[in-house]
mmCIF file of C-alpha atoms in Angstrom:
data_model
loop_
_atom_site.group_PDB
_atom_site.id
_atom_site.type_symbol
_atom_site.label_atom_id
_atom_site.label_comp_id
_atom_site.label_asym_id
_atom_site.label_seq_id
_atom_site.Cartn_x
_atom_site.Cartn_y
_atom_site.Cartn_z
ATOM 1 C CA MET C 1 -23.556 23.351 23.499
ATOM 2 C CA TYR C 2 -26.771 24.952 24.974
ATOM 3 C CA ILE C 3 -24.895 27.509 27.683
ATOM 4 C CA TRP C 4 -27.399 28.977 30.064
ATOM 5 C CA ARG C 5 -27.350 32.922 30.137
ATOM 6 C CA MET C 6 -30.768 33.292 32.055
ATOM 7 C CA SER C 7 -33.854 31.152 33.766
ATOM 8 C CA HIS C 8 -36.663 30.480 31.541
ATOM 9 C CA VAL C 9 -39.481 32.816 32.537
ATOM 10 C CA LEU C 10 -42.688 31.309 32.370
ATOM 11 C CA HIS C 11 -46.028 34.176 31.797
ATOM 12 C CA TYR C 12 -48.924 32.276 33.022
ATOM 13 C CA ALA C 13 -52.582 32.180 34.860
ATOM 14 C CA PRO C 14 -53.577 29.228 36.822
ATOM 15 C CA ASP C 15 -55.070 26.732 34.952
ATOM 16 C CA ASN C 16 -54.231 28.152 31.739
ATOM 17 C CA ALA C 17 -52.796 26.623 28.851
ATOM 18 C CA SER C 18 -49.384 27.541 30.369
ATOM 19 C CA LEU C 19 -50.059 24.633 32.734
ATOM 20 C CA VAL C 20 -48.983 22.365 29.478
ATOM 21 C CA VAL C 21 -46.031 24.321 29.616
ATOM 22 C CA ARG C 22 -45.362 24.258 33.346
ATOM 23 C CA LEU C 23 -45.445 20.497 33.468
ATOM 24 C CA VAL C 24 -42.864 20.490 30.494
ATOM 25 C CA LEU C 25 -40.730 22.122 32.517
ATOM 26 C CA GLU C 26 -40.998 20.710 35.439
ATOM 27 C CA GLU C 27 -40.287 17.180 33.504
ATOM 28 C CA LEU C 28 -37.439 18.393 32.016
ATOM 29 C CA ARG C 29 -36.149 20.033 35.376
ATOM 30 C CA LEU C 30 -35.224 23.350 33.888
ATOM 31 C CA PRO C 31 -34.814 26.378 36.474
ATOM 32 C CA TYR C 32 -37.376 28.677 35.875
ATOM 33 C CA ARG C 33 -39.412 31.808 37.280
ATOM 34 C CA THR C 34 -42.840 32.396 36.488
ATOM 35 C CA ALA C 35 -44.452 35.934 36.083
ATOM 36 C CA LEU C 36 -48.687 36.238 36.551
ATOM 37 C CA VAL C 37 -50.637 37.675 33.900
ATOM 38 C CA ASP C 38 -53.467 38.902 35.499
ATOM 39 C CA ARG C 39 -56.519 38.166 33.696
ATOM 40 C CA SER C 40 -59.002 39.553 35.955
ATOM 41 C CA VAL C 41 -57.482 43.353 33.920
ATOM 42 C CA SER C 42 -56.873 41.274 30.630
ATOM 43 C CA ALA C 43 -53.011 42.169 31.327
ATOM 44 C CA GLN C 44 -52.677 39.349 28.410
ATOM 45 C CA GLN C 45 -53.940 42.569 26.193
ATOM 46 C CA GLY C 46 -51.858 44.703 27.745
ATOM 47 C CA ALA C 47 -49.023 46.081 25.740
ATOM 48 C CA ALA C 48 -46.239 44.987 27.906
ATOM 49 C CA TYR C 49 -47.365 41.447 27.251
ATOM 50 C CA LYS C 50 -47.855 41.808 23.859
ATOM 51 C CA ARG C 51 -44.206 42.281 23.428
ATOM 52 C CA LEU C 52 -44.005 38.762 24.405
ATOM 53 C CA ASN C 53 -47.074 37.559 22.779
ATOM 54 C CA PRO C 54 -48.531 39.550 19.970
ATOM 55 C CA VAL C 55 -51.549 37.371 19.675
ATOM 56 C CA GLY C 56 -52.279 38.169 23.627
ATOM 57 C CA ARG C 57 -52.558 35.121 24.684
ATOM 58 C CA ILE C 58 -51.172 33.070 27.723
ATOM 59 C CA PRO C 59 -48.415 31.473 27.866
ATOM 60 C CA ALA C 60 -45.527 33.060 26.854
ATOM 61 C CA LEU C 61 -42.155 31.717 27.709
ATOM 62 C CA GLU C 62 -38.718 33.948 28.202
ATOM 63 C CA THR C 63 -35.996 32.222 27.127
ATOM 64 C CA PRO C 64 -31.940 32.920 26.083
ATOM 65 C CA ASP C 65 -33.122 33.133 22.609
ATOM 66 C CA GLY C 66 -36.007 35.962 23.004
ATOM 67 C CA PRO C 67 -39.333 35.001 24.037
ATOM 68 C CA ILE C 68 -41.859 32.180 22.340
ATOM 69 C CA PHE C 69 -45.562 31.787 22.221
ATOM 70 C CA GLU C 70 -48.121 29.386 21.162
ATOM 71 C CA THR C 71 -48.188 26.320 23.705
ATOM 72 C CA ALA C 72 -47.165 23.388 21.212
ATOM 73 C CA ALA C 73 -44.167 25.702 19.864
ATOM 74 C CA ILE C 74 -42.951 26.446 23.455
ATOM 75 C CA CYS C 75 -43.167 22.462 24.213
ATOM 76 C CA LEU C 76 -41.340 21.555 21.246
ATOM 77 C CA TRP C 77 -38.961 23.510 21.975
ATOM 78 C CA LEU C 78 -37.687 22.760 25.062
ATOM 79 C CA ALA C 79 -38.065 18.811 24.579
ATOM 80 C CA ASP C 80 -35.936 19.401 21.549
ATOM 81 C CA ARG C 81 -33.376 21.677 22.972
ATOM 82 C CA HIS C 82 -33.143 19.927 26.320
ATOM 83 C CA ARG C 83 -32.820 16.319 26.048
ATOM 84 C CA GLU C 84 -30.650 15.979 28.652
ATOM 85 C CA GLY C 85 -33.438 16.086 31.020
ATOM 86 C CA ALA C 86 -35.860 13.827 29.735
ATOM 87 C CA CYS C 87 -36.778 12.362 26.185
ATOM 88 C CA LEU C 88 -40.488 14.011 25.622
ATOM 89 C CA SER C 89 -39.743 13.876 21.845
ATOM 90 C CA PRO C 90 -38.228 11.670 19.303
ATOM 91 C CA ASP C 91 -35.472 13.422 17.615
ATOM 92 C CA LEU C 92 -34.858 14.349 13.859
ATOM 93 C CA THR C 93 -33.354 11.088 12.650
ATOM 94 C CA ASP C 94 -36.210 8.832 14.745
ATOM 95 C CA PRO C 95 -38.632 6.926 12.495
ATOM 96 C CA GLN C 96 -41.486 7.889 15.011
ATOM 97 C CA ARG C 97 -40.893 11.656 14.998
ATOM 98 C CA GLY C 98 -43.212 12.375 12.041
ATOM 99 C CA THR C 99 -46.140 10.406 13.735
ATOM 100 C CA PHE C 100 -45.328 12.364 17.073
ATOM 101 C CA LEU C 101 -45.663 15.557 15.305
ATOM 102 C CA SER C 102 -48.664 14.533 13.888
ATOM 103 C CA TRP C 103 -50.585 13.504 17.286
ATOM 104 C CA LEU C 104 -48.750 16.739 19.027
ATOM 105 C CA PHE C 105 -50.187 19.417 16.481
ATOM 106 C CA PHE C 106 -53.648 17.394 16.453
ATOM 107 C CA LEU C 107 -53.827 18.140 20.095
ATOM 108 C CA SER C 108 -52.858 21.680 19.539
ATOM 109 C CA ASN C 109 -54.685 22.659 16.228
ATOM 110 C CA THR C 110 -57.478 20.368 16.347
ATOM 111 C CA VAL C 111 -58.713 19.500 20.132
ATOM 112 C CA HIS C 112 -57.418 22.951 22.261
ATOM 113 C CA ALA C 113 -58.580 25.180 19.452
ATOM 114 C CA GLU C 114 -62.225 23.460 19.406
ATOM 115 C CA MET C 115 -62.316 23.252 22.844
ATOM 116 C CA ARG C 116 -61.732 27.071 22.764
ATOM 117 C CA MET C 117 -64.923 27.169 20.501
ATOM 118 C CA LEU C 118 -66.647 24.965 23.081
ATOM 119 C CA PHE C 119 -65.818 27.459 26.239
ATOM 120 C CA TYR C 120 -66.068 30.750 24.169
ATOM 121 C CA PRO C 121 -68.877 29.929 21.885
ATOM 122 C CA SER C 122 -69.297 34.038 20.885
ATOM 123 C CA LEU C 123 -65.805 34.003 19.226
ATOM 124 C CA VAL C 124 -67.889 31.924 16.181
ATOM 125 C CA ALA C 125 -71.292 32.603 16.582
ATOM 126 C CA GLY C 126 -71.258 36.394 17.473
ATOM 127 C CA THR C 127 -73.972 37.565 20.420
ATOM 128 C CA ASP C 128 -77.016 35.468 18.900
ATOM 129 C CA PRO C 129 -77.920 32.603 21.490
ATOM 130 C CA GLN C 130 -79.257 30.162 19.185
ATOM 131 C CA MET C 131 -76.336 30.364 17.065
ATOM 132 C CA GLN C 132 -73.967 29.704 20.152
ATOM 133 C CA ALA C 133 -75.836 26.788 21.219
ATOM 134 C CA VAL C 134 -75.699 25.089 17.753
ATOM 135 C CA VAL C 135 -71.727 26.023 17.804
ATOM 136 C CA SER C 136 -71.593 24.888 21.129
ATOM 137 C CA GLN C 137 -73.663 21.213 20.415
ATOM 138 C CA LYS C 138 -71.705 20.600 17.203
ATOM 139 C CA THR C 139 -68.185 20.987 18.917
ATOM 140 C CA GLN C 140 -69.229 18.670 21.474
ATOM 141 C CA ALA C 141 -70.065 15.984 19.276
ATOM 142 C CA SER C 142 -66.082 16.789 17.315
ATOM 143 C CA LEU C 143 -64.915 16.977 20.840
ATOM 144 C CA THR C 144 -66.440 13.257 21.756
ATOM 145 C CA GLY C 145 -64.885 11.687 18.360
ATOM 146 C CA HIS C 146 -61.609 13.207 18.847
ATOM 147 C CA PHE C 147 -61.549 11.749 22.158
ATOM 148 C CA ASP C 148 -62.623 8.630 21.006
ATOM 149 C CA LEU C 149 -60.123 8.647 18.442
ATOM 150 C CA LEU C 150 -57.242 9.332 20.995
ATOM 151 C CA ASN C 151 -58.358 6.505 23.494
ATOM 152 C CA ASP C 152 -57.646 4.245 20.795
ATOM 153 C CA ALA C 153 -54.782 5.494 20.666
ATOM 154 C CA HIS C 154 -53.238 4.946 24.046
ATOM 155 C CA GLY C 155 -54.022 1.501 24.622
ATOM 156 C CA ASN C 156 -50.765 0.896 25.757
ATOM 157 C CA SER C 157 -49.388 2.913 29.429
ATOM 158 C CA ASP C 158 -45.865 1.055 29.065
ATOM 159 C CA ILE C 159 -45.036 3.494 26.658
ATOM 160 C CA ASP C 160 -42.605 6.586 27.869
ATOM 161 C CA VAL C 161 -44.418 9.888 28.761
ATOM 162 C CA THR C 162 -43.840 12.494 25.795
ATOM 163 C CA LEU C 163 -45.290 16.020 25.033
ATOM 164 C CA CYS C 164 -48.400 14.438 23.865
ATOM 165 C CA HIS C 165 -49.358 12.707 26.956
ATOM 166 C CA LEU C 166 -48.566 15.655 28.851
ATOM 167 C CA TYR C 167 -50.558 17.937 26.847
ATOM 168 C CA LEU C 168 -53.852 15.498 26.577
ATOM 169 C CA SER C 169 -53.709 15.231 30.171
ATOM 170 C CA VAL C 170 -54.391 18.992 30.578
ATOM 171 C CA LEU C 171 -56.769 18.497 27.839
ATOM 172 C CA LEU C 172 -58.851 16.348 29.979
ATOM 173 C CA ARG C 173 -58.843 18.170 32.632
ATOM 174 C CA TRP C 174 -61.150 21.887 31.140
ATOM 175 C CA PRO C 175 -63.886 19.870 30.250
ATOM 176 C CA ALA C 176 -64.982 18.444 33.366
ATOM 177 C CA LEU C 177 -64.729 21.486 35.021
ATOM 178 C CA TYR C 178 -65.769 24.425 33.075
ATOM 179 C CA PRO C 179 -69.444 23.751 31.653
ATOM 180 C CA VAL C 180 -71.204 25.192 28.196
ATOM 181 C CA ALA C 181 -73.994 27.049 28.729
ATOM 182 C CA GLY C 182 -73.886 25.062 32.450
ATOM 183 C CA ASP C 183 -73.794 21.647 31.102
ATOM 184 C CA ARG C 184 -70.747 19.549 31.844
ATOM 185 C CA SER C 185 -72.869 16.105 30.921
ATOM 186 C CA TRP C 186 -71.240 15.511 27.430
ATOM 187 C CA PHE C 187 -67.985 14.877 29.186
ATOM 188 C CA ASP C 188 -67.436 11.418 31.110
ATOM 189 C CA LEU C 189 -63.705 10.685 31.490
ATOM 190 C CA GLY C 190 -65.398 7.138 32.163
ATOM 191 C CA ARG C 191 -66.388 6.554 28.613
ATOM 192 C CA TRP C 192 -62.863 6.444 27.732
ATOM 193 C CA PRO C 193 -61.158 4.323 30.034
ATOM 194 C CA ASN C 194 -57.261 4.422 28.589
ATOM 195 C CA LEU C 195 -57.375 8.412 29.004
ATOM 196 C CA HIS C 196 -58.604 7.538 32.629
ATOM 197 C CA VAL C 197 -55.565 5.309 33.063
ATOM 198 C CA LEU C 198 -53.387 7.914 31.191
ATOM 199 C CA ALA C 199 -54.930 11.086 33.482
ATOM 200 C CA ARG C 200 -54.106 8.765 36.750
ATOM 201 C CA ARG C 201 -50.610 7.978 35.666
ATOM 202 C CA ILE C 202 -49.468 11.868 34.514
ATOM 203 C CA GLU C 203 -50.766 12.902 37.557
ATOM 204 C CA ALA C 204 -48.882 10.848 39.702
ATOM 205 C CA ARG C 205 -45.747 12.538 38.429
ATOM 206 C CA GLU C 206 -43.521 14.615 40.260
ATOM 207 C CA SER C 207 -44.089 17.276 37.669
ATOM 208 C CA ALA C 208 -47.772 17.150 37.958
ATOM 209 C CA GLN C 209 -47.690 17.337 42.005
ATOM 210 C CA ALA C 210 -45.368 20.145 41.393
ATOM 211 C CA ALA C 211 -47.813 22.019 39.064
ATOM 212 C CA ALA C 212 -50.665 20.951 40.833
ATOM 213 C CA LEU C 213 -49.069 22.433 44.354
ATOM 214 C CA ALA C 214 -48.426 26.037 42.458
ATOM 215 C CA GLU C 215 -51.676 26.329 40.996
ATOM 216 C CA GLY C 216 -53.816 24.893 43.649
ATOM 217 C CA LEU C 217 -55.458 22.105 41.314
ATOM 218 C CA GLY C 218 -55.634 19.070 44.067
ATOM 219 C CA PRO C 219 -54.483 15.750 44.109
ATOM 220 C CA THR C 220 -56.161 14.932 40.973
ATOM 221 C CA PRO C 221 -56.128 17.515 38.763
ATOM 222 C CA PHE C 222 -56.283 15.096 35.647
ATOM 223 C CA SER C 223 -58.187 12.250 36.604
ATOM 224 C CA ASN C 224 -60.978 13.767 39.013
ATOM 225 C CA PRO C 225 -60.389 17.330 38.732
ATOM 226 C CA HIS C 226 -61.833 19.901 40.999
ATOM 227 C CA PRO C 227 -61.764 23.830 40.621
ATOM 228 C CA ALA C 228 -58.634 25.642 41.364
ATOM 229 C CA THR C 229 -57.534 27.451 44.566
ATOM 230 C CA PRO C 230 -54.456 28.888 43.076
ATOM 231 C CA PRO C 231 -52.294 30.799 45.539
ATOM 232 C CA GLU C 232 -52.296 34.113 43.079
ATOM 233 C CA GLY C 233 -54.387 34.919 40.161
ATOM 234 C CA SER C 234 -57.392 33.311 38.737
ATOM 235 C CA ALA C 235 -57.946 30.428 36.477
ATOM 236 C CA LEU C 236 -61.202 32.726 34.771
#
């Protein structure tokens, strides 16, 4: 049996990848507290934070078993360890476990990773504006294809909510808000009706409402997002 020795501590910044972890903590109804990572001074690159996450990215989660980093890893650890709160992942004996893991890591390793390339093309293209534009255009086209695929895979709105649904909802928020070279026209959630239904379904949940209140995300954080107005810290 898992014995509580301390509350989880979520090291977060508003409207960052830590939002996915906050949703999972809320869904599982786990006690936790938050510690703001001040992006305005690049606190995620400081020595103290890197003792928790040596990669220097947000989020990190302190647990009774030590710190964990990487969004998908944190979420999967929480879901597998705390199945009494909610069933957010198939267990190891479930035949659907492999399919679930495939989609979870597609979201993490492909969609989320390419979205980072989209918002920070200099990470790939360096300082050359023309090369950055090429990277942005190719990444937009790639992500559009990924959302087409995800839309086809989410035609059943009656299935139980999993980690994948929570993660995907957050990934639907950012391209609607953060422009690439001032342009957001490539992304229109109305193009993907099944994903639009999913976004509305998730944002109506208590977990999403609690997260939206905590981070100033507004009443429709996934289906019709507006820039965050957090009570502390900055989303940028």
